[in-house]
Amino acid sequence: DAGVIQSPRHEVTEMGQEVTLRCKPISGHDYLFWYRQTMMRGLELLIYFNNNVPIDDSGMPEDRFSAKMPNASFSTLKIQPSEPRDSAVYFCASSLARTGEDEQFFGPGTRLTVL
Amino acid sequence: SQKIEQNSEALNIQEGKTATLTCNYTNYSPAYLQWYRQDPGRGPVFLLLIRENEKEKRKERLKVTFDTTLKQSLFHITASQPADSATYLCALPPPGSGGYNKLIFGAGTRLAVHP
């Protein structure tokens, strides 16, 4: 398996534009997580899905952020409109649902810069 | 709310020595704790899991301890090598997340092993 795949790897956009980040989890994994990492706040969980259903979106900073998982092999995180404070590295991760304490497999991340 | 503390300052050690990293948590007792490694420009990679009823877990040159009384986990790398240089993050499930693989991460400690 190729691991968790994210695209794009880098995104530079201007304030007010819509940004869409994409993630393909590892085949067969039941959970998908979206994180944001900054120097100031570290790695923060934004939202996670179990079997394509959103379980907890309490980490989503505000209504400008939305996430979908239309099928088991694809998820998107959308920011509309984007703001400079959204600049960060966004990671997608996936895991199995065997024990409730399963390790998470992270993608390479998308580095977002909002000018 | 749950709080995780890791040494914010970088740990610099000489090759061959043992590196010891600390993870302290407050406000409750997690059922398990995980350690991840993150290299610059990459996503975190799972290293070890230790459960609350386990005092110690080993994997090759890595050793993790879990003291539920002190609310602390120690992560040791013996015979350290320059290739061990990275940021190490601890992660644990927040209260009430049983069975859902949800994790909150510490800010991480950067380790630099010098030849």
Short mmCIF file of C-alpha atoms in Angstrom, two decimals:
data_model
loop_
_atom_site.label_atom_id
_atom_site.label_comp_id
_atom_site.label_asym_id
_atom_site.label_seq_id
_atom_site.Cartn_x
_atom_site.Cartn_y
_atom_site.Cartn_z
CA ASP A 1 0.00 0.00 0.00
CA ALA A 2 1.24 3.52 -0.75
CA GLY A 3 0.24 4.84 2.63
CA VAL A 4 -1.98 7.85 3.23
CA ILE A 5 -1.94 10.14 0.20
CA GLN A 6 -2.54 13.87 0.43
CA SER A 7 -2.77 16.51 -2.25
CA PRO A 8 -1.60 19.07 -2.94
CA ARG A 9 1.64 18.99 -0.99
CA HIS A 10 1.92 22.74 -1.07
CA GLU A 11 -0.77 25.37 -1.58
CA VAL A 12 -0.31 29.10 -1.75
CA THR A 13 -3.44 31.19 -2.04
CA GLU A 14 -4.71 34.65 -1.36
CA MET A 15 -6.98 35.64 1.47
CA GLY A 16 -10.62 35.09 0.63
CA GLN A 17 -10.04 32.24 -1.79
CA GLU A 18 -11.47 28.76 -1.36
CA VAL A 19 -8.99 26.01 -0.52
CA THR A 20 -9.65 22.28 -0.86
CA LEU A 21 -7.31 19.70 0.61
CA ARG A 22 -7.61 16.05 -0.37
CA CYS A 23 -6.85 12.78 1.34
CA LYS A 24 -6.87 9.12 0.37
CA PRO A 25 -6.61 6.87 3.44
CA ILE A 26 -5.00 3.46 3.58
CA SER A 27 -7.31 0.88 2.07
CA GLY A 28 -9.31 -0.97 4.70
CA HIS A 29 -8.87 1.62 7.43
CA ASP A 30 -12.06 2.58 9.24
CA TYR A 31 -11.02 5.91 10.75
CA LEU A 32 -9.90 9.09 9.07
CA PHE A 33 -8.55 12.10 10.96
CA TRP A 34 -7.77 15.66 9.88
CA TYR A 35 -5.16 17.57 11.91
CA ARG A 36 -3.61 21.01 11.71
CA GLN A 37 -0.05 21.67 12.91
CA THR A 38 1.46 25.06 13.75
CA MET A 39 4.42 26.11 15.83
CA MET A 40 2.18 27.91 18.29
CA ARG A 41 -0.53 25.29 18.80
CA GLY A 42 1.16 22.02 17.86
CA LEU A 43 -0.84 19.19 16.32
CA GLU A 44 -4.57 19.78 16.71
CA LEU A 45 -7.34 17.37 15.78
CA LEU A 46 -9.93 19.09 13.60
CA ILE A 47 -12.40 16.32 12.78
CA TYR A 48 -12.52 12.57 12.44
CA PHE A 49 -14.68 10.04 10.64
CA ASN A 50 -15.59 6.42 11.36
CA ASN A 51 -16.82 4.45 8.35
CA ASN A 52 -17.30 7.70 6.43
CA VAL A 53 -19.48 9.24 9.16
CA PRO A 54 -18.23 12.34 11.02
CA ILE A 55 -17.91 11.46 14.70
CA ASP A 56 -16.43 14.56 16.27
CA ASP A 57 -15.95 17.95 14.63
CA SER A 58 -15.42 19.90 17.84
CA GLY A 59 -11.91 20.84 16.72
CA MET A 60 -13.05 22.62 13.57
CA PRO A 61 -12.16 26.24 14.28
CA GLU A 62 -15.18 27.89 12.69
CA ASP A 63 -17.80 27.66 10.00
CA ARG A 64 -15.30 28.50 7.31
CA PHE A 65 -13.99 24.94 7.68
CA SER A 66 -15.88 21.91 6.40
CA ALA A 67 -14.94 18.29 5.79
CA LYS A 68 -16.55 15.49 3.84
CA MET A 69 -15.93 11.83 3.29
CA PRO A 70 -18.14 10.70 0.37
CA ASN A 71 -16.65 7.20 0.33
CA ALA A 72 -14.12 5.02 2.12
CA SER A 73 -11.23 6.08 -0.10
CA PHE A 74 -11.56 9.85 -0.24
CA SER A 75 -11.97 12.85 2.04
CA THR A 76 -11.74 16.61 1.60
CA LEU A 77 -11.14 19.51 3.95
CA LYS A 78 -12.38 22.81 2.63
CA ILE A 79 -11.70 26.33 3.85
CA GLN A 80 -13.92 29.06 2.47
CA PRO A 81 -12.99 31.87 2.66
CA SER A 82 -9.38 31.37 3.66
CA GLU A 83 -7.56 33.76 6.00
CA PRO A 84 -3.83 34.26 6.73
CA ARG A 85 -4.25 32.66 10.17
CA ASP A 86 -5.22 29.42 8.44
CA SER A 87 -1.62 29.03 7.28
CA ALA A 88 -0.38 25.73 8.69
CA VAL A 89 0.46 22.16 7.76
CA TYR A 90 -2.65 20.02 7.46
CA PHE A 91 -2.30 16.30 8.01
CA CYS A 92 -4.64 13.49 7.24
CA ALA A 93 -4.30 10.21 9.13
CA SER A 94 -6.09 6.88 9.08
CA SER A 95 -6.32 3.86 11.34
CA LEU A 96 -8.02 0.52 11.74
CA ALA A 97 -10.76 -0.10 14.29
CA ARG A 98 -9.47 -3.23 15.99
CA THR A 99 -8.91 -2.32 19.62
CA GLY A 100 -9.81 1.34 20.13
CA GLU A 101 -6.15 2.12 20.72
CA ASP A 102 -4.86 1.55 17.20
CA GLU A 103 -1.93 3.50 15.83
CA GLN A 104 -2.56 6.27 13.35
CA PHE A 105 -0.84 6.44 9.98
CA PHE A 106 -0.17 9.97 8.82
CA GLY A 107 0.11 11.36 5.33
CA PRO A 108 2.92 13.71 4.25
CA GLY A 109 0.80 16.79 4.92
CA THR A 110 -0.27 19.81 2.91
CA ARG A 111 1.57 23.03 3.67
CA LEU A 112 -0.94 25.85 3.24
CA THR A 113 0.10 29.46 2.96
CA VAL A 114 -2.60 32.12 2.83
CA LEU A 115 -1.30 35.52 1.79
CA SER B 1 -9.47 19.82 30.30
CA GLN B 2 -6.74 17.36 29.48
CA LYS B 3 -3.24 18.82 29.30
CA ILE B 4 -0.07 17.19 27.98
CA GLU B 5 3.34 18.63 28.69
CA GLN B 6 6.56 17.79 26.92
CA ASN B 7 9.88 19.59 27.24
CA SER B 8 9.65 22.49 24.83
CA GLU B 9 13.38 22.97 24.65
CA ALA B 10 15.46 20.80 22.38
CA LEU B 11 17.43 17.96 23.91
CA ASN B 12 21.02 17.81 22.70
CA ILE B 13 23.04 14.69 23.44
CA GLN B 14 26.16 12.99 22.21
CA GLU B 15 26.09 9.91 20.04
CA GLY B 16 26.10 6.72 22.07
CA LYS B 17 24.40 8.23 25.10
CA THR B 18 20.87 7.51 26.29
CA ALA B 19 18.23 10.10 25.46
CA THR B 20 15.33 10.45 27.88
CA LEU B 21 12.21 12.39 26.94
CA THR B 22 9.36 13.22 29.29
CA CYS B 23 5.60 13.37 28.81
CA ASN B 24 3.46 14.60 31.69
CA TYR B 25 -0.32 14.72 31.67
CA THR B 26 -2.97 16.08 34.02
CA ASN B 27 -6.56 15.71 35.09
CA TYR B 28 -7.24 12.06 34.40
CA SER B 29 -5.73 8.63 33.83
CA PRO B 30 -5.63 7.46 30.21
CA ALA B 31 -5.94 3.78 29.39
CA TYR B 32 -2.89 3.96 27.14
CA LEU B 33 -0.29 6.31 25.72
CA GLN B 34 1.45 6.34 22.34
CA TRP B 35 4.77 7.78 21.16
CA TYR B 36 5.39 9.07 17.63
CA ARG B 37 8.42 10.34 15.76
CA GLN B 38 8.23 13.26 13.35
CA ASP B 39 10.95 14.27 10.92
CA PRO B 40 11.01 17.74 9.31
CA GLY B 41 8.54 18.01 6.46
CA ARG B 42 6.91 14.67 7.23
CA GLY B 43 3.94 13.34 9.15
CA PRO B 44 4.33 11.65 12.55
CA VAL B 45 5.19 7.95 12.58
CA PHE B 46 4.00 5.59 15.32
CA LEU B 47 6.69 4.06 17.51
CA LEU B 48 5.24 2.45 20.64
CA LEU B 49 2.07 2.01 22.66
CA ILE B 50 2.00 1.37 26.39
CA ARG B 51 -1.11 0.54 28.42
CA GLU B 52 -1.94 1.68 31.94
CA ASN B 53 -1.32 -1.78 33.38
CA GLU B 54 2.13 -1.98 31.78
CA LYS B 55 5.06 -0.41 33.58
CA GLU B 56 7.52 -0.73 30.73
CA LYS B 57 7.60 -1.56 27.01
CA ARG B 58 10.68 -2.16 24.86
CA LYS B 59 11.34 -2.22 21.13
CA GLU B 60 14.93 -2.56 19.98
CA ARG B 61 16.77 0.51 21.37
CA LEU B 62 13.55 2.15 22.56
CA LYS B 63 12.03 1.87 26.01
CA VAL B 64 8.87 3.49 27.32
CA THR B 65 7.67 3.63 30.91
CA PHE B 66 4.25 4.61 32.21
CA ASP B 67 3.82 5.80 35.80
CA THR B 68 0.11 6.35 36.45
CA THR B 69 0.82 7.69 39.95
CA LEU B 70 3.15 10.39 38.70
CA LYS B 71 1.03 10.83 35.54
CA GLN B 72 4.18 10.57 33.48
CA SER B 73 5.67 8.58 30.63
CA LEU B 74 9.38 8.44 29.91
CA PHE B 75 10.76 7.62 26.47
CA HIS B 76 14.33 6.34 26.30
CA ILE B 77 16.60 5.81 23.30
CA THR B 78 19.70 3.86 24.21
CA ALA B 79 22.95 4.01 22.22
CA SER B 80 21.60 7.05 20.40
CA GLN B 81 22.63 7.78 16.82
CA PRO B 82 22.51 10.96 14.72
CA ALA B 83 19.70 9.26 12.72
CA ASP B 84 17.58 9.40 15.89
CA SER B 85 17.46 13.19 15.61
CA ALA B 86 13.80 14.15 15.22
CA THR B 87 10.84 15.48 17.17
CA TYR B 88 9.12 12.97 19.44
CA LEU B 89 5.47 13.38 20.35
CA CYS B 90 3.43 11.64 22.98
CA ALA B 91 -0.28 11.15 22.47
CA LEU B 92 -3.10 9.89 24.62
CA PRO B 93 -6.86 9.46 24.35
CA PRO B 94 -8.93 12.23 25.90
CA PRO B 95 -11.55 11.36 28.52
CA GLY B 96 -14.65 9.72 27.13
CA SER B 97 -13.10 8.65 23.84
CA GLY B 98 -13.05 4.93 24.53
CA GLY B 99 -13.25 2.79 21.40
CA TYR B 100 -12.83 5.64 18.93
CA ASN B 101 -9.06 5.87 18.54
CA LYS B 102 -9.16 9.63 19.18
CA LEU B 103 -5.85 11.10 20.35
CA ILE B 104 -4.56 14.40 21.62
CA PHE B 105 -0.89 15.14 21.04
CA GLY B 106 1.76 16.88 23.07
CA ALA B 107 3.78 19.65 21.47
CA GLY B 108 6.75 17.33 21.07
CA THR B 109 10.40 17.46 22.08
CA ARG B 110 13.10 17.93 19.49
CA LEU B 111 16.06 15.60 19.94
CA ALA B 112 19.44 16.33 18.35
CA VAL B 113 22.11 13.63 18.55
CA HIS B 114 25.58 14.93 17.79
CA PRO B 115 28.44 12.77 16.45
#
